[in-house]
Coordinates of C-alpha atoms in Angstrom, one line a residue:
M1219 CA -62.0 28.1 -18.4
F1220 CA -59.7 26.9 -15.5
D1221 CA -56.2 28.4 -15.8
V1222 CA -53.8 25.6 -15.1
A1223 CA -50.8 27.9 -15.3
V1224 CA -52.1 30.2 -12.6
F1225 CA -53.0 27.2 -10.4
G1226 CA -49.6 25.5 -10.8
S1227 CA -47.7 28.8 -10.2
L1228 CA -49.4 29.6 -7.0
F1229 CA -49.5 26.0 -5.7
L1230 CA -45.7 25.6 -6.2
T1231 CA -45.0 29.0 -4.6
L1232 CA -47.1 28.1 -1.6
F1233 CA -45.6 24.6 -1.4
V1234 CA -42.0 26.1 -1.3
I1235 CA -43.0 28.7 1.3
M1236 CA -45.2 26.6 3.6
D1237 CA -43.0 23.6 3.1
P1238 CA -45.1 20.5 4.1
P1239 CA -42.1 18.1 4.5
G1240 CA -40.3 20.7 6.6
I1241 CA -43.3 21.2 8.9
T1242 CA -43.5 17.5 9.7
P1243 CA -40.7 17.4 12.4
I1244 CA -41.9 20.6 14.0
F1245 CA -45.5 19.3 14.1
L1246 CA -44.3 16.1 15.7
A1247 CA -42.2 18.0 18.3
L1248 CA -45.1 20.3 19.2
T1249 CA -47.7 17.5 19.5
S1250 CA -45.6 14.8 21.2
G1251 CA -47.0 13.2 24.3
R1252 CA -50.6 13.7 23.3
P1253 CA -53.1 11.0 22.4
A1254 CA -53.3 10.1 18.7
K1255 CA -56.8 11.4 18.5
V1256 CA -55.8 14.8 19.9
Q1257 CA -52.8 14.9 17.5
R1258 CA -55.1 14.2 14.5
R1259 CA -57.5 16.9 15.6
M1260 CA -54.7 19.4 16.0
A1261 CA -53.5 18.6 12.4
G1262 CA -57.0 19.5 11.2
Q1263 CA -57.1 22.6 13.4
A1264 CA -53.8 23.9 12.2
A1265 CA -54.7 23.4 8.6
A1266 CA -58.1 25.1 9.1
V1267 CA -56.6 28.0 11.0
A1268 CA -53.9 28.5 8.3
F1269 CA -56.6 28.4 5.6
G1270 CA -58.8 30.9 7.5
V1271 CA -55.9 33.4 7.9
I1272 CA -54.9 33.0 4.2
A1273 CA -58.5 33.4 3.0
V1274 CA -59.0 36.5 5.1
F1275 CA -55.9 38.1 3.7
G1276 CA -56.6 36.9 0.2
I1277 CA -60.0 38.6 0.3
G1278 CA -59.0 41.9 2.0
G1279 CA -55.3 41.6 3.0
Q1280 CA -54.0 44.8 1.5
Q1281 CA -56.9 46.8 3.0
I1282 CA -56.3 45.2 6.4
L1283 CA -52.6 46.1 6.4
D1284 CA -53.3 49.6 5.2
Y1285 CA -56.0 50.2 7.8
L1286 CA -53.8 49.0 10.6
H1287 CA -50.8 50.9 9.2
V1288 CA -48.8 47.7 9.3
S1289 CA -46.1 47.0 6.7
V1290 CA -45.1 43.6 5.4
P1291 CA -41.6 43.9 7.0
A1292 CA -43.2 44.6 10.4
L1293 CA -45.3 41.5 9.9
M1294 CA -42.2 39.5 9.1
I1295 CA -40.3 40.7 12.2
A1296 CA -43.2 40.1 14.5
G1297 CA -43.7 36.6 13.2
G1298 CA -40.0 35.9 13.5
L1299 CA -39.9 37.0 17.2
L1300 CA -42.9 34.8 17.9
L1301 CA -41.3 31.8 16.2
L1302 CA -38.1 32.4 18.2
L1303 CA -39.9 32.2 21.5
I1304 CA -41.4 28.8 20.4
A1305 CA -38.0 27.6 19.2
L1306 CA -36.4 28.4 22.6
S1307 CA -39.1 26.4 24.4
L1308 CA -38.5 23.4 22.2
L1309 CA -34.7 23.6 22.7
T1310 CA -34.9 23.9 26.5
G1311 CA -37.8 21.5 26.9
K1312 CA -39.7 23.9 29.1
S1313 CA -43.4 24.3 28.9
D1314 CA -45.5 25.9 31.6
E1315 CA -48.9 25.8 29.9
P1316 CA -51.7 23.5 31.0
S1317 CA -52.2 20.7 28.5
Q1318 CA -55.7 21.8 27.3
T1319 CA -54.6 25.3 26.7
K1320 CA -51.5 24.1 25.1
D1321 CA -53.4 21.9 22.7
V1322 CA -55.4 24.9 21.5
N1323 CA -52.4 27.2 21.3
V1324 CA -50.3 24.7 19.4
A1325 CA -52.9 24.4 16.7
L1326 CA -53.4 28.2 16.5
V1327 CA -49.9 29.4 17.3
P1328 CA -47.3 28.6 16.0
L1329 CA -48.7 25.9 13.7
G1330 CA -51.6 27.7 12.1
M1331 CA -49.9 31.0 12.2
P1332 CA -47.1 32.1 11.7
L1333 CA -45.5 28.7 10.6
L1334 CA -48.1 27.8 7.9
A1335 CA -49.9 31.1 7.3
G1336 CA -46.7 33.2 7.6
P1337 CA -45.8 36.6 6.0
G1338 CA -44.5 34.9 2.9
A1339 CA -47.6 32.9 2.2
I1340 CA -49.9 35.9 3.0
V1341 CA -48.0 38.2 0.7
S1342 CA -48.0 35.6 -2.1
V1343 CA -51.8 35.1 -1.8
I1344 CA -52.5 38.9 -1.7
L1345 CA -50.4 39.4 -4.9
A1346 CA -52.0 36.4 -6.6
V1347 CA -55.5 37.6 -5.9
Q1348 CA -54.7 41.1 -7.1
H1349 CA -53.2 39.8 -10.4
A1350 CA -56.2 37.5 -11.1
P1351 CA -58.7 39.8 -12.9
G1352 CA -60.9 37.2 -14.5
L1353 CA -63.2 34.6 -13.0
A1354 CA -61.1 31.7 -14.3
D1355 CA -58.0 33.2 -12.7
Q1356 CA -59.8 33.6 -9.4
V1357 CA -61.0 30.0 -9.5
A1358 CA -57.5 28.8 -10.2
V1359 CA -56.0 30.9 -7.4
W1360 CA -58.5 29.7 -4.8
S1361 CA -58.3 26.1 -6.0
A1362 CA -54.5 26.3 -5.5
I1363 CA -55.0 27.7 -1.9
V1364 CA -57.5 24.9 -1.0
A1365 CA -55.3 22.2 -2.6
M1366 CA -52.2 23.4 -0.7
H1367 CA -54.0 23.2 2.7
V1368 CA -55.3 19.8 1.9
V1369 CA -51.7 18.7 1.3
L1370 CA -50.6 20.3 4.6
W1371 CA -53.4 18.5 6.5
L1372 CA -52.5 15.1 4.9
T1373 CA -48.8 15.7 5.6
M1374 CA -49.4 16.4 9.3
R1375 CA -52.1 13.8 9.7
Y1376 CA -50.0 10.9 8.5
S1377 CA -46.7 12.2 9.9
L1378 CA -48.0 10.7 13.2
L1379 CA -47.1 7.3 11.9
I1380 CA -43.4 8.4 12.4
I1381 CA -44.0 8.6 16.1
R1382 CA -44.8 4.9 16.3
V1383 CA -41.4 4.1 14.7
I1384 CA -39.0 6.5 16.5
K1385 CA -40.6 6.1 20.0
E1386 CA -40.1 8.5 22.9
G1387 CA -36.3 8.9 22.6
G1388 CA -36.7 9.8 18.9
V1389 CA -39.3 12.3 19.7
V1390 CA -37.0 14.1 22.1
L1391 CA -34.3 14.2 19.4
V1392 CA -36.8 15.5 16.9
T1393 CA -37.9 18.1 19.3
R1394 CA -34.4 19.5 19.8
L1395 CA -33.6 19.4 16.1
S1396 CA -36.9 21.1 15.4
G1397 CA -36.0 23.8 17.9
M1398 CA -32.8 24.5 16.1
M1399 CA -34.5 24.5 12.7
L1400 CA -37.3 26.8 13.9
S1401 CA -34.8 29.2 15.5
A1402 CA -32.9 29.5 12.2
I1403 CA -36.2 30.1 10.4
A1404 CA -37.2 32.8 12.9
V1405 CA -33.8 34.6 12.8
Q1406 CA -33.9 34.5 9.0
Q1407 CA -37.4 35.9 8.9
I1408 CA -36.3 38.7 11.3
I1409 CA -33.3 39.5 9.1
N1410 CA -35.5 39.6 5.9
G1411 CA -37.8 42.0 7.6
V1412 CA -35.0 44.3 8.8
L1413 CA -33.4 44.2 5.3
Q1414 CA -36.7 45.2 3.7
V1415 CA -37.0 48.1 6.2
A1416 CA -33.5 49.2 5.4
H1417 CA -34.2 49.1 1.7
T1418 CA -37.3 51.2 1.9
A1419 CA -35.8 53.7 4.4

């Protein structure tokens, strides 16, 4: 039988960590200036990449980390540094990448990973899969993962309507605010990773 409690618990955990409402201004900032068709495609790409990463770690995450001798705090610090670089580019408005390469990179990095499929989401999924011994529990866990990524895709897909309302000036403001938010998230992620290293030392 389908375990509603397991589904609800993991879905809410992922919702808080992946934060669909919070990702909206960052998505708008990273995709501004592109045709609506490209933006819609990027929303789908970002959700698909995030799901792919989460699925891989859900199936063999602990084995992957053990094989590479990578700890979760190291993953958190690396992700934080990557996000900090993106945040600085949003704050300064500087971008040297060609548009086609940039389109792909934005969907893969930082949207797909580490913004959506970040260390917190990866660890939560690894633990959820490990603590789901029965078939019903596994079905509930993977249903929650799929449902969360559908929500993420819908949120990014329809957040494009906001651009039509706020126009170009609003997009610039959202970009700068998103850079500030993203830099704070990045610094907090680095701090959490350093604290975990300190606690285990």
